[in-house]
Amino acid sequence: MNRNICFFNTIKTWGGGEKWHLEMALCLKNAGYPVVLGTSPGSALYRKAIENGLPCFPVSVSNLSFLNPFKRLRLAAFFRNRKIHTLFLNHPSDVKLAGMAAKTAGVKNIIYRRGSAVPVKNSFLNRYLFGHVLTHVIANSQATKNTLLQNNPALFPQDKIQVMYNGIDLSAVRPPVRAINRDVVVLGNIGRMVHQKGQHYLIELAKRLRQRNLNFRVLIGGDGPMLNDLKKRVDNYNLSDCVFFPGFIDDVFSFMHSIDIFLLPSLWEGFGFVIAEAMACHKPVVAWNLSSNPELIMHNVNGLLIPAFDMDRFTDAVVTLMDSPVNRTRMGDAGFELCQSQFSLAAASSRLLNFVNQLHLTDMA
């Protein structure tokens, strides 16, 4: 039986979706499935796929590429010639172009891996794609699955939506660094500097901690369009001696080992992968009780969940952990155990492999 699989992701930058496509393509290749990856030439995913020995075909996609019949037919011919049986799609633009092309080519399983906990617009095009093109959806969290059908509960069958978390390669994480006796408590965050990530709450937190005469530092890693605004806020509150912006973080695990508590003030998350990264490094997490955060954080077990946007309670929670090195260690160790069982790369790979094996068994029946 034909077992050929294609992963199709044309995003040029590197993010959680690209990481998932690369790791899962390698997982299925190592399991004996013939795998090919379609991605933008010169993209981060293209380079990493080539480095890892994955066959690639370069393709450029824009939001309106699906309107080009020649591009759609060429892609359909590629799927047909390569005898693609199962196709994984990443972005709405990929769904529109490659999904329609795969439908034309007779690809058996057309799967959209969705990583954003934002409702799908109830448009005619989306109703067509979800009703007549896609066969399955993989959501990166239960929150993403729940919001997928928010605007139209009949958009797609619930039983065809599988929740599969991203996974962390725990073999790349060195043992925890215990620094609980230092005088300064280091609070950390990593994320794109965009409105969604809510880093302005961290500036407000620092102002409140300063008012309590506490000894702390806040490290906010990342880059993006909100960076200058955040720096201005720090200057306006005279916090430049305790709030620092180290820039884009190449080595996330080293960053995590340099802090005591990880803070996530995002307004929403499809799947807070950075929470899992903190857990992998034995760090307790304080975050808002919203979107997918409760899927990773068990309150008072591996972190603290705070009612959304309640800065008084957020500040009190952080101070509680600052004052208790023993609780920080307890929660950090519990987070690692949860990460090991639920959010490791081995667990994620096993879930996808079982899913794909079941697809092929069903198709053979």
mmCIF file of C-alpha atoms in Angstrom:
data_model
loop_
_atom_site.group_PDB
_atom_site.id
_atom_site.type_symbol
_atom_site.label_atom_id
_atom_site.label_comp_id
_atom_site.label_asym_id
_atom_site.label_seq_id
_atom_site.Cartn_x
_atom_site.Cartn_y
_atom_site.Cartn_z
ATOM 1 C CA MET A 1 0.000 0.000 0.000
ATOM 2 C CA ASN A 2 1.112 3.573 -0.751
ATOM 3 C CA ARG A 3 2.579 5.165 2.412
ATOM 4 C CA ASN A 4 4.044 8.374 0.959
ATOM 5 C CA ILE A 5 3.699 11.430 3.209
ATOM 6 C CA CYS A 6 4.151 15.118 2.483
ATOM 7 C CA PHE A 7 4.557 17.920 5.018
ATOM 8 C CA PHE A 8 3.673 21.298 3.492
ATOM 9 C CA ASN A 9 4.730 24.458 5.327
ATOM 10 C CA THR A 10 5.712 27.608 3.415
ATOM 11 C CA ILE A 11 6.265 29.990 6.352
ATOM 12 C CA LYS A 12 9.661 31.655 5.920
ATOM 13 C CA THR A 13 10.416 32.341 9.588
ATOM 14 C CA TRP A 14 11.034 29.764 12.318
ATOM 15 C CA GLY A 15 8.349 29.118 14.906
ATOM 16 C CA GLY A 16 6.426 26.423 16.725
ATOM 17 C CA GLY A 17 4.629 25.204 13.592
ATOM 18 C CA GLU A 18 7.864 24.878 11.653
ATOM 19 C CA LYS A 19 9.527 23.061 14.545
ATOM 20 C CA TRP A 20 6.606 20.612 14.688
ATOM 21 C CA HIS A 21 6.702 19.919 10.936
ATOM 22 C CA LEU A 22 10.447 19.278 10.967
ATOM 23 C CA GLU A 23 10.408 17.029 14.029
ATOM 24 C CA MET A 24 7.356 15.045 12.956
ATOM 25 C CA ALA A 25 8.673 14.616 9.401
ATOM 26 C CA LEU A 26 11.878 13.183 10.862
ATOM 27 C CA CYS A 27 9.845 10.971 13.212
ATOM 28 C CA LEU A 28 7.873 9.412 10.345
ATOM 29 C CA LYS A 29 10.964 9.108 8.157
ATOM 30 C CA ASN A 30 12.765 7.251 10.944
ATOM 31 C CA ALA A 31 9.718 5.000 11.303
ATOM 32 C CA GLY A 32 10.086 3.943 7.657
ATOM 33 C CA TYR A 33 7.598 6.218 5.939
ATOM 34 C CA PRO A 34 8.710 7.887 2.669
ATOM 35 C CA VAL A 35 8.553 11.604 3.516
ATOM 36 C CA VAL A 36 8.932 14.759 1.433
ATOM 37 C CA LEU A 37 8.657 18.338 2.643
ATOM 38 C CA GLY A 38 7.297 21.288 0.651
ATOM 39 C CA THR A 39 8.520 24.658 1.912
ATOM 40 C CA SER A 40 9.699 28.102 0.836
ATOM 41 C CA PRO A 41 13.171 28.129 -0.732
ATOM 42 C CA GLY A 42 15.681 29.726 1.597
ATOM 43 C CA SER A 43 13.350 29.522 4.611
ATOM 44 C CA ALA A 44 14.585 28.407 8.020
ATOM 45 C CA LEU A 45 12.574 25.206 7.687
ATOM 46 C CA TYR A 46 14.041 24.483 4.238
ATOM 47 C CA ARG A 47 17.613 24.887 5.543
ATOM 48 C CA LYS A 48 17.025 22.731 8.613
ATOM 49 C CA ALA A 49 15.272 20.036 6.568
ATOM 50 C CA ILE A 50 18.194 19.811 4.134
ATOM 51 C CA GLU A 51 20.633 19.679 7.066
ATOM 52 C CA ASN A 52 18.686 16.732 8.465
ATOM 53 C CA GLY A 53 18.576 14.834 5.185
ATOM 54 C CA LEU A 54 14.888 15.364 4.418
ATOM 55 C CA PRO A 55 13.907 15.493 0.721
ATOM 56 C CA CYS A 56 12.465 18.934 -0.050
ATOM 57 C CA PHE A 57 10.738 20.626 -2.933
ATOM 58 C CA PRO A 58 10.775 24.434 -2.990
ATOM 59 C CA VAL A 59 7.449 26.242 -3.377
ATOM 60 C CA SER A 60 6.462 29.851 -2.774
ATOM 61 C CA VAL A 61 2.935 30.575 -1.588
ATOM 62 C CA SER A 62 1.051 33.817 -0.979
ATOM 63 C CA ASN A 63 -2.425 34.337 0.422
ATOM 64 C CA LEU A 64 -3.887 34.460 -3.100
ATOM 65 C CA SER A 65 -1.834 31.685 -4.715
ATOM 66 C CA PHE A 66 -4.860 29.386 -4.648
ATOM 67 C CA LEU A 67 -6.472 31.633 -7.292
ATOM 68 C CA ASN A 68 -3.717 30.741 -9.778
ATOM 69 C CA PRO A 69 -5.009 27.648 -11.632
ATOM 70 C CA PHE A 70 -1.607 26.863 -13.161
ATOM 71 C CA LYS A 71 0.093 26.804 -9.756
ATOM 72 C CA ARG A 72 -2.689 24.650 -8.357
ATOM 73 C CA LEU A 73 -2.484 22.182 -11.248
ATOM 74 C CA ARG A 74 1.320 21.959 -11.070
ATOM 75 C CA LEU A 75 1.083 21.154 -7.375
ATOM 76 C CA ALA A 76 -1.649 18.587 -8.006
ATOM 77 C CA ALA A 77 0.600 16.939 -10.607
ATOM 78 C CA PHE A 78 3.424 16.799 -8.060
ATOM 79 C CA PHE A 79 1.198 15.088 -5.478
ATOM 80 C CA ARG A 80 -0.062 12.659 -8.103
ATOM 81 C CA ASN A 81 3.397 11.832 -9.464
ATOM 82 C CA ARG A 82 4.810 11.320 -5.963
ATOM 83 C CA LYS A 83 1.759 9.223 -5.027
ATOM 84 C CA ILE A 84 1.200 11.216 -1.849
ATOM 85 C CA HIS A 85 -1.182 9.411 0.476
ATOM 86 C CA THR A 86 -1.171 11.760 3.477
ATOM 87 C CA LEU A 87 -0.586 15.518 3.462
ATOM 88 C CA PHE A 88 0.057 17.712 6.511
ATOM 89 C CA LEU A 89 -0.657 21.434 6.080
ATOM 90 C CA ASN A 90 0.447 24.296 8.289
ATOM 91 C CA HIS A 91 -0.918 27.736 7.352
ATOM 92 C CA PRO A 92 -4.268 28.957 5.938
ATOM 93 C CA SER A 93 -2.478 29.902 2.701
ATOM 94 C CA ASP A 94 -1.092 26.360 2.497
ATOM 95 C CA VAL A 95 -4.557 24.923 3.128
ATOM 96 C CA LYS A 96 -6.067 26.958 0.310
ATOM 97 C CA LEU A 97 -3.444 26.159 -2.332
ATOM 98 C CA ALA A 98 -2.035 22.748 -1.396
ATOM 99 C CA GLY A 99 -5.287 21.509 0.112
ATOM 100 C CA MET A 100 -7.223 22.173 -3.087
ATOM 101 C CA ALA A 101 -4.410 20.734 -5.194
ATOM 102 C CA ALA A 102 -4.334 17.597 -3.053
ATOM 103 C CA LYS A 103 -8.079 17.212 -3.412
ATOM 104 C CA THR A 104 -7.692 17.380 -7.201
ATOM 105 C CA ALA A 105 -4.863 14.841 -7.056
ATOM 106 C CA GLY A 106 -6.887 12.373 -4.979
ATOM 107 C CA VAL A 107 -4.718 12.517 -1.849
ATOM 108 C CA LYS A 108 -6.443 10.300 0.706
ATOM 109 C CA ASN A 109 -5.727 12.219 3.927
ATOM 110 C CA ILE A 110 -5.509 16.019 3.900
ATOM 111 C CA ILE A 111 -4.665 17.196 7.408
ATOM 112 C CA TYR A 112 -4.516 20.760 8.712
ATOM 113 C CA ARG A 113 -2.259 21.205 11.727
ATOM 114 C CA ARG A 114 -3.624 24.322 13.464
ATOM 115 C CA GLY A 115 -1.558 26.136 16.056
ATOM 116 C CA SER A 116 -3.579 29.258 16.882
ATOM 117 C CA ALA A 117 -6.331 29.469 19.496
ATOM 118 C CA VAL A 118 -8.291 31.953 17.383
ATOM 119 C CA PRO A 119 -11.751 31.191 15.927
ATOM 120 C CA VAL A 120 -11.906 30.336 12.216
ATOM 121 C CA LYS A 121 -13.911 32.855 10.211
ATOM 122 C CA ASN A 122 -17.261 31.483 9.091
ATOM 123 C CA SER A 123 -16.645 32.413 5.452
ATOM 124 C CA PHE A 124 -17.848 30.609 2.344
ATOM 125 C CA LEU A 125 -14.256 29.634 1.488
ATOM 126 C CA ASN A 126 -13.591 28.196 4.949
ATOM 127 C CA ARG A 127 -16.860 26.272 4.885
ATOM 128 C CA TYR A 128 -15.789 24.761 1.563
ATOM 129 C CA LEU A 129 -12.265 23.920 2.755
ATOM 130 C CA PHE A 130 -13.359 22.350 6.034
ATOM 131 C CA GLY A 131 -16.405 20.684 4.517
ATOM 132 C CA HIS A 132 -14.989 19.322 1.254
ATOM 133 C CA VAL A 133 -11.173 19.396 1.318
ATOM 134 C CA LEU A 134 -9.800 18.659 4.776
ATOM 135 C CA THR A 135 -10.192 15.159 6.191
ATOM 136 C CA HIS A 136 -8.653 15.736 9.632
ATOM 137 C CA VAL A 137 -7.431 18.578 11.845
ATOM 138 C CA ILE A 138 -4.615 18.387 14.388
ATOM 139 C CA ALA A 139 -4.895 21.067 17.096
ATOM 140 C CA ASN A 140 -1.869 21.942 19.207
ATOM 141 C CA SER A 141 -4.016 22.226 22.351
ATOM 142 C CA GLN A 142 -7.523 21.684 23.637
ATOM 143 C CA ALA A 143 -7.933 25.478 23.649
ATOM 144 C CA THR A 144 -7.147 25.578 19.925
ATOM 145 C CA LYS A 145 -9.660 22.795 19.300
ATOM 146 C CA ASN A 146 -12.339 24.625 21.300
ATOM 147 C CA THR A 147 -11.885 27.943 19.474
ATOM 148 C CA LEU A 148 -11.681 26.318 16.044
ATOM 149 C CA LEU A 149 -15.456 25.832 15.869
ATOM 150 C CA GLN A 150 -16.467 28.865 17.902
ATOM 151 C CA ASN A 151 -17.964 30.780 14.965
ATOM 152 C CA ASN A 152 -19.578 27.721 13.396
ATOM 153 C CA PRO A 153 -19.959 24.545 15.499
ATOM 154 C CA ALA A 154 -20.907 22.614 12.353
ATOM 155 C CA LEU A 155 -17.772 23.651 10.445
ATOM 156 C CA PHE A 156 -15.964 20.350 10.995
ATOM 157 C CA PRO A 157 -16.700 17.069 12.826
ATOM 158 C CA GLN A 158 -15.427 17.131 16.408
ATOM 159 C CA ASP A 159 -14.256 13.514 16.188
ATOM 160 C CA LYS A 160 -11.950 14.397 13.298
ATOM 161 C CA ILE A 161 -10.022 16.945 15.394
ATOM 162 C CA GLN A 162 -7.082 15.455 17.290
ATOM 163 C CA VAL A 163 -5.190 17.318 20.013
ATOM 164 C CA MET A 164 -1.433 16.769 19.754
ATOM 165 C CA TYR A 165 0.934 18.836 21.851
ATOM 166 C CA ASN A 166 4.331 19.992 20.672
ATOM 167 C CA GLY A 167 7.249 18.086 22.155
ATOM 168 C CA ILE A 168 10.564 19.049 23.728
ATOM 169 C CA ASP A 169 13.759 17.100 23.177
ATOM 170 C CA LEU A 170 14.643 16.555 26.817
ATOM 171 C CA SER A 171 17.997 15.035 25.885
ATOM 172 C CA ALA A 172 19.105 18.570 24.949
ATOM 173 C CA VAL A 173 18.370 19.898 28.449
ATOM 174 C CA ARG A 174 21.153 19.733 30.978
ATOM 175 C CA PRO A 175 20.396 18.981 34.668
ATOM 176 C CA PRO A 176 18.806 21.823 36.662
ATOM 177 C CA VAL A 177 20.971 24.561 38.096
ATOM 178 C CA ARG A 178 20.035 25.313 41.692
ATOM 179 C CA ALA A 179 20.568 28.972 42.525
ATOM 180 C CA ILE A 180 18.048 29.360 45.327
ATOM 181 C CA ASN A 181 20.406 31.062 47.782
ATOM 182 C CA ARG A 182 21.331 34.105 45.700
ATOM 183 C CA ASP A 183 20.131 37.482 46.949
ATOM 184 C CA VAL A 184 18.501 38.610 43.705
ATOM 185 C CA VAL A 185 15.496 36.652 42.406
ATOM 186 C CA VAL A 186 15.524 36.574 38.595
ATOM 187 C CA LEU A 187 12.192 36.621 36.768
ATOM 188 C CA GLY A 188 12.181 35.728 33.094
ATOM 189 C CA ASN A 189 10.076 35.775 29.954
ATOM 190 C CA ILE A 190 10.749 34.926 26.309
ATOM 191 C CA GLY A 191 8.492 35.839 23.408
ATOM 192 C CA ARG A 192 7.957 37.908 20.323
ATOM 193 C CA MET A 193 7.539 41.582 21.222
ATOM 194 C CA VAL A 194 3.942 41.858 20.012
ATOM 195 C CA HIS A 195 0.713 42.884 21.709
ATOM 196 C CA GLN A 196 -0.480 39.290 22.127
ATOM 197 C CA LYS A 197 2.461 38.425 24.387
ATOM 198 C CA GLY A 198 1.505 41.035 27.003
ATOM 199 C CA GLN A 199 5.038 41.986 28.080
ATOM 200 C CA HIS A 200 3.725 45.378 29.246
ATOM 201 C CA TYR A 201 2.331 43.517 32.272
ATOM 202 C CA LEU A 202 5.907 42.628 33.215
ATOM 203 C CA ILE A 203 6.839 46.310 33.332
ATOM 204 C CA GLU A 204 3.856 46.956 35.570
ATOM 205 C CA LEU A 205 4.943 44.014 37.746
ATOM 206 C CA ALA A 206 8.454 45.429 38.075
ATOM 207 C CA LYS A 207 7.048 48.798 39.143
ATOM 208 C CA ARG A 208 4.988 47.121 41.859
ATOM 209 C CA LEU A 209 7.901 44.978 43.071
ATOM 210 C CA ARG A 210 10.085 48.085 43.277
ATOM 211 C CA GLN A 211 7.410 49.768 45.417
ATOM 212 C CA ARG A 212 7.699 46.822 47.830
ATOM 213 C CA ASN A 213 11.501 47.302 48.033
ATOM 214 C CA LEU A 214 12.203 43.774 46.782
ATOM 215 C CA ASN A 215 15.512 42.635 45.307
ATOM 216 C CA PHE A 216 14.830 41.295 41.808
ATOM 217 C CA ARG A 217 15.679 41.410 38.125
ATOM 218 C CA VAL A 218 13.381 40.923 35.138
ATOM 219 C CA LEU A 219 14.806 39.509 31.911
ATOM 220 C CA ILE A 220 12.538 39.864 28.853
ATOM 221 C CA GLY A 221 14.043 37.979 25.930
ATOM 222 C CA GLY A 222 12.950 38.350 22.331
ATOM 223 C CA ASP A 223 12.505 40.941 19.629
ATOM 224 C CA GLY A 224 9.687 42.528 17.691
ATOM 225 C CA PRO A 225 7.719 45.701 16.944
ATOM 226 C CA MET A 226 6.791 46.403 20.596
ATOM 227 C CA LEU A 227 10.382 46.452 21.851
ATOM 228 C CA ASN A 228 10.892 50.234 21.684
ATOM 229 C CA ASP A 229 7.571 50.871 23.416
ATOM 230 C CA LEU A 230 8.526 48.477 26.219
ATOM 231 C CA LYS A 231 11.902 50.156 26.646
ATOM 232 C CA LYS A 232 10.175 53.552 26.890
ATOM 233 C CA ARG A 233 7.924 52.224 29.636
ATOM 234 C CA VAL A 234 10.980 51.013 31.540
ATOM 235 C CA ASP A 235 12.598 54.438 31.225
ATOM 236 C CA ASN A 236 9.401 56.250 32.238
ATOM 237 C CA TYR A 237 9.196 54.192 35.448
ATOM 238 C CA ASN A 238 12.967 54.433 36.116
ATOM 239 C CA LEU A 239 13.314 50.664 36.024
ATOM 240 C CA SER A 240 16.374 50.361 33.773
ATOM 241 C CA ASP A 241 18.449 49.007 36.681
ATOM 242 C CA CYS A 242 16.167 46.004 37.178
ATOM 243 C CA VAL A 243 14.453 45.303 33.816
ATOM 244 C CA PHE A 244 16.673 44.096 30.969
ATOM 245 C CA PHE A 245 16.139 43.149 27.322
ATOM 246 C CA PRO A 246 18.803 40.622 26.237
ATOM 247 C CA GLY A 247 17.427 40.420 22.669
ATOM 248 C CA PHE A 248 16.639 37.335 20.631
ATOM 249 C CA ILE A 249 17.439 34.189 22.628
ATOM 250 C CA ASP A 250 19.264 31.517 20.638
ATOM 251 C CA ASP A 251 19.770 29.155 23.565
ATOM 252 C CA VAL A 252 16.418 28.975 25.347
ATOM 253 C CA PHE A 253 17.538 26.374 27.873
ATOM 254 C CA SER A 254 20.542 28.446 28.991
ATOM 255 C CA PHE A 255 18.205 31.398 29.461
ATOM 256 C CA MET A 256 15.831 29.266 31.535
ATOM 257 C CA HIS A 257 18.686 28.061 33.717
ATOM 258 C CA SER A 258 19.632 31.699 34.412
ATOM 259 C CA ILE A 259 16.263 32.563 35.975
ATOM 260 C CA ASP A 260 14.318 31.491 39.057
ATOM 261 C CA ILE A 261 10.696 31.968 37.950
ATOM 262 C CA PHE A 262 9.197 32.043 34.457
ATOM 263 C CA LEU A 263 6.377 34.500 33.787
ATOM 264 C CA LEU A 264 3.896 34.299 30.909
ATOM 265 C CA PRO A 265 1.540 37.294 30.633
ATOM 266 C CA SER A 266 0.262 36.469 27.105
ATOM 267 C CA LEU A 267 -3.288 37.494 26.218
ATOM 268 C CA TRP A 268 -3.762 34.081 24.573
ATOM 269 C CA GLU A 269 -1.685 31.099 23.483
ATOM 270 C CA GLY A 270 -2.451 28.276 21.060
ATOM 271 C CA PHE A 271 0.031 26.160 22.984
ATOM 272 C CA GLY A 272 2.442 27.845 25.374
ATOM 273 C CA PHE A 273 5.511 25.939 24.208
ATOM 274 C CA VAL A 274 7.739 28.285 26.175
ATOM 275 C CA ILE A 275 5.948 27.112 29.343
ATOM 276 C CA ALA A 276 6.966 23.554 28.516
ATOM 277 C CA GLU A 277 10.535 24.761 27.924
ATOM 278 C CA ALA A 278 10.545 26.347 31.389
ATOM 279 C CA MET A 279 9.149 23.126 32.866
ATOM 280 C CA ALA A 280 11.900 21.137 31.140
ATOM 281 C CA CYS A 281 14.405 23.282 33.048
ATOM 282 C CA HIS A 282 12.655 22.771 36.410
ATOM 283 C CA LYS A 283 11.293 26.327 36.588
ATOM 284 C CA PRO A 284 7.946 27.238 38.203
ATOM 285 C CA VAL A 285 5.604 29.289 36.010
ATOM 286 C CA VAL A 286 3.194 32.124 36.803
ATOM 287 C CA ALA A 287 0.642 32.821 34.060
ATOM 288 C CA TRP A 288 -2.903 33.994 33.427
ATOM 289 C CA ASN A 289 -5.605 31.351 33.720
ATOM 290 C CA LEU A 290 -6.675 31.460 30.086
ATOM 291 C CA SER A 291 -6.503 29.677 26.696
ATOM 292 C CA SER A 292 -4.158 26.663 26.819
ATOM 293 C CA ASN A 293 -2.253 27.644 29.983
ATOM 294 C CA PRO A 294 -4.297 25.323 32.273
ATOM 295 C CA GLU A 295 -3.336 22.409 30.011
ATOM 296 C CA LEU A 296 0.294 22.884 31.028
ATOM 297 C CA ILE A 297 0.073 24.412 34.489
ATOM 298 C CA MET A 298 -1.537 22.660 37.444
ATOM 299 C CA HIS A 299 -2.212 25.401 39.969
ATOM 300 C CA ASN A 300 0.067 25.202 43.000
ATOM 301 C CA VAL A 301 1.669 22.033 41.605
ATOM 302 C CA ASN A 302 4.064 23.200 38.884
ATOM 303 C CA GLY A 303 3.079 26.858 38.857
ATOM 304 C CA LEU A 304 0.418 29.425 39.653
ATOM 305 C CA LEU A 305 -2.575 30.358 37.496
ATOM 306 C CA ILE A 306 -3.924 33.858 38.049
ATOM 307 C CA PRO A 307 -7.340 35.246 37.013
ATOM 308 C CA ALA A 308 -6.768 36.987 33.685
ATOM 309 C CA PHE A 309 -5.232 40.450 33.898
ATOM 310 C CA ASP A 310 -5.562 40.794 37.700
ATOM 311 C CA MET A 311 -2.259 42.511 38.413
ATOM 312 C CA ASP A 312 -2.787 42.609 42.177
ATOM 313 C CA ARG A 313 -3.046 38.822 42.366
ATOM 314 C CA PHE A 314 -0.310 38.314 39.759
ATOM 315 C CA THR A 315 2.058 40.435 41.832
ATOM 316 C CA ASP A 316 1.147 38.631 45.060
ATOM 317 C CA ALA A 317 1.728 35.245 43.371
ATOM 318 C CA VAL A 318 5.173 36.262 42.156
ATOM 319 C CA VAL A 319 6.117 37.603 45.587
ATOM 320 C CA THR A 320 4.949 34.355 47.197
ATOM 321 C CA LEU A 321 7.355 32.374 45.014
ATOM 322 C CA MET A 322 10.140 34.930 45.461
ATOM 323 C CA ASP A 323 9.862 34.419 49.226
ATOM 324 C CA SER A 324 9.907 30.608 49.041
ATOM 325 C CA PRO A 325 12.894 28.889 47.394
ATOM 326 C CA VAL A 326 11.544 25.558 48.658
ATOM 327 C CA ASN A 327 8.256 26.018 46.770
ATOM 328 C CA ARG A 328 10.120 27.124 43.664
ATOM 329 C CA THR A 329 12.109 23.901 43.730
ATOM 330 C CA ARG A 330 9.035 21.772 44.457
ATOM 331 C CA MET A 331 7.038 23.288 41.590
ATOM 332 C CA GLY A 332 9.990 23.194 39.216
ATOM 333 C CA ASP A 333 10.570 19.497 39.813
ATOM 334 C CA ALA A 334 6.850 18.755 39.413
ATOM 335 C CA GLY A 335 6.871 20.665 36.126
ATOM 336 C CA PHE A 336 9.736 18.581 34.811
ATOM 337 C CA GLU A 337 7.904 15.364 35.624
ATOM 338 C CA LEU A 338 4.789 16.617 33.815
ATOM 339 C CA CYS A 339 6.875 17.719 30.838
ATOM 340 C CA GLN A 340 8.527 14.321 30.690
ATOM 341 C CA SER A 341 5.202 12.465 30.581
ATOM 342 C CA GLN A 342 3.098 14.809 28.445
ATOM 343 C CA PHE A 343 5.241 17.272 26.504
ATOM 344 C CA SER A 344 8.429 15.442 25.565
ATOM 345 C CA LEU A 345 9.441 14.941 21.948
ATOM 346 C CA ALA A 346 9.201 11.185 22.508
ATOM 347 C CA ALA A 347 5.564 11.527 23.633
ATOM 348 C CA ALA A 348 4.694 13.833 20.724
ATOM 349 C CA SER A 349 6.352 11.538 18.192
ATOM 350 C CA SER A 350 4.559 8.497 19.591
ATOM 351 C CA ARG A 351 1.172 10.225 19.348
ATOM 352 C CA LEU A 352 1.695 11.232 15.717
ATOM 353 C CA LEU A 353 3.078 7.834 14.700
ATOM 354 C CA ASN A 354 0.076 6.089 16.243
ATOM 355 C CA PHE A 355 -2.243 8.514 14.453
ATOM 356 C CA VAL A 356 -0.618 7.936 11.050
ATOM 357 C CA ASN A 357 -0.484 4.163 11.542
ATOM 358 C CA GLN A 358 -4.186 4.171 12.352
ATOM 359 C CA LEU A 359 -4.952 6.216 9.231
ATOM 360 C CA HIS A 360 -3.210 3.643 7.058
ATOM 361 C CA LEU A 361 -4.867 0.714 8.817
ATOM 362 C CA THR A 362 -8.271 2.335 8.290
ATOM 363 C CA ASP A 363 -7.548 2.975 4.617
ATOM 364 C CA MET A 364 -6.539 -0.663 4.150
ATOM 365 C CA ALA A 365 -9.748 -1.975 5.713
#
